[in-house]
C-alpha cells in the first residue's frame, strides 16, 4: 500500500527561478499532476494536497527549458524549487521527432537509435518524444540507457504505453515513474503548448484514471494563452471521442476543439498515418525498427511547426533515402509521395498509378502517364494516401484513399462519381478494393461496402470486426467476396448482399497481410511460418503446413499455375510451393531490405511484398531491396533491374517492357532485352 506523505496530504510550495539571472519567475505553471497553479510576482507557488500526487512538475514557458522538470515528492519535504534555463535559439518555428512502440527487451534498443541520432542531426529538433510501449520490466530498465537527453544531444521526453504498466511496486505506473518520471505534464515550445497524458489502462491496473487525466488537462488548459495552439501526446488516439476530440469519463468532459487543439500525436497501432479532421491532425507512427502491424514501413517521424501552424510532417524510413529516377531505362518519371501496395494499371496506351503520403502536406493521388514516352498526362489529388490497387473496369478508373473516399474517373482524369465510406477512424491506414462490371467492393477489413459502378451509390455495408487494417486485398470469386480481417478471421461474404457465408478463424493465423490466391476452388494464404489451403466454398481448412525458417507476413499476392504456388515471403524472397502437399520446391532469395515492412520482422533481407506475375515463360516481381527480378519457373534468375528504391507492389509486364512503381514515387519503364 502506497503511504501518503506530508506533501500529498497537506500540499507543498516552492519557487521557480530564471537560471541565467537567478531571479524568481512569475506566471509559470506548476502542478502536482492534478492541480495546476501559476507562480506569483515573487516566483512562489502553493499547491493543495492530492492523495495520488507523486511529483511536482513545472511547465517551462516558451523561451525556456526545464531539464529537471519534475521533482519526486518525498517524506518530510514540502518545498520544491525549480530553475529554468533560457534557450539560446528562437524556437517559434521548430521541429520535434516522434518514435513509438520500440518494445525493447533486456538487451536495449537496436540500430534504430543510430538512425534516430542521424535524423536528429539532420532536422535539429527541439525535442524527441517517445509515445509509449517501451515494454515490460526489462525493457523499461534498459531503454533509458540507450535514449536519453544526454546521449541523444536533444531533450527526450517519454509517454507511458499500455505495455509499460507492469507488476512492479504498488501500481502499474510505478516502474515507469521511477525511471521516466510523471505520466502527466506539460511544456511550451514557441507558440505550441504540449501536454503529455497517460493511456490510463494497461497490462496491470492503472493508478491514474480517466477522471484524473480530464482534471489535469482542464486545470492545465486554464493557464494557456489564447494565442497558443495545443498538441497532446498520448499512447492511443483520443480515447473517448477519436474524431471529435472530446475527453469524457461519463461524468465530466472537455471538448478540446474549444481549446485550440492542433494535433493529437499517438502510437499504439504501429501504423504510419496522418489525417486532418476539421483542422485538427491525428498523427501516428510505426515502430522505428520493424514493419507496422498494418505493414507500414518502420519509421521515425518529424513534425515541423511554424508559429502556431503545422507546416510539415515527414516519415524517415530506416536506412533509406528517396531514390532519384534512373537514366538507363526507357523512361522514368517522379510523381512524388510514395508507392506503397498500390499496383498500377495499364489501358489504352496509358499507365494509371496511385501514390501515398503519410506526412504533411499531402502529396498523393492518381496520375496518368503515357506508356510510350513517360509523359505525365494528368493528376487527380486525393484527400489521403492511395494504397489500394488501381482498377480499370471498361472505361473507368476506380480506386479509394485510406480515409474511405472512393473515386471513379474517366481516362481524361475527369470525375464520373465519388463516394464516401465510413471507415474505422482515425487510424484506417490501409484500404482494399475489388470490382466487376457492375459493382465496386471497397472499404477495409472492418467496414466493407458494395457500390454500384455506374454511379457510386451504396448497395450494402457490412461491419465485420475490430481487427486492424492491412494491405490484404479483397478477392472476388463465384459471387463471393473474401476478406481477411487482421488479428481476427477470414470472411466469405455474399457479393450480392454482404451476408456472411462462412468464417475461418484458424489458430495458425494471427495476421492477414497477404492477399489470398485462388486455384481450383481453394484459397491459399499464409501467416507467420504457416501456409494454409482453404476450401473456398465451405471455408474449411484443407491443409496447413508450418515451414521452418520461412515467414509469410508480407503483403504478397500469390501466382498459381499448374499446381505450383509462387509466393513472396518476409525473409526468403520468392518460393515455389506444391499446392497439394504445401512443400517448398525451391527458394529464390533477394537482397537486403531498404525498408522494413513486415510486422515484427527482425530479418533484414528477402522481403517481397509485390505480387508475382507471369511474364511470358518467366515470372516477374519487385522486392524491398530495390530490384525488379525476372526469374524462370525453376527459380533461376534471368535478369534483374535495380531501381534504387523498394518495389512493394506488382509491376506491369507488357511485351518486352516492365513498368514498375517504386517507393520513392518513381515510375520506370524498362526494356527486358
XYZ file of C-alpha atoms in Angstrom, residues 269-272 286-299 341 511 595-603:
29
model
C -1.270 0.918 -33.549
C 2.125 0.551 -35.259
C 0.846 2.498 -38.288
C 2.157 5.427 -40.294
C 5.008 2.868 -36.890
C 7.744 1.247 -34.860
C 11.268 2.506 -35.602
C 12.739 -0.953 -36.113
C 10.210 -3.336 -37.690
C 7.258 -3.119 -40.009
C 3.935 -1.988 -38.600
C 1.045 -4.270 -37.758
C -0.549 -2.967 -40.968
C 2.805 -3.450 -42.784
C 3.666 0.250 -42.574
C 7.414 0.729 -43.092
C 9.496 1.235 -39.942
C 9.848 4.973 -39.421
C 0.894 -1.542 -52.058
C -2.096 -11.827 -39.403
C 12.774 -0.508 -45.750
C 11.230 -2.876 -43.213
C 7.528 -3.561 -43.745
C 6.652 -6.994 -42.399
C 5.073 -6.923 -38.903
C 7.505 -7.762 -36.102
C 10.122 -8.920 -38.591
C 13.715 -8.845 -37.411
C 15.047 -10.126 -40.729
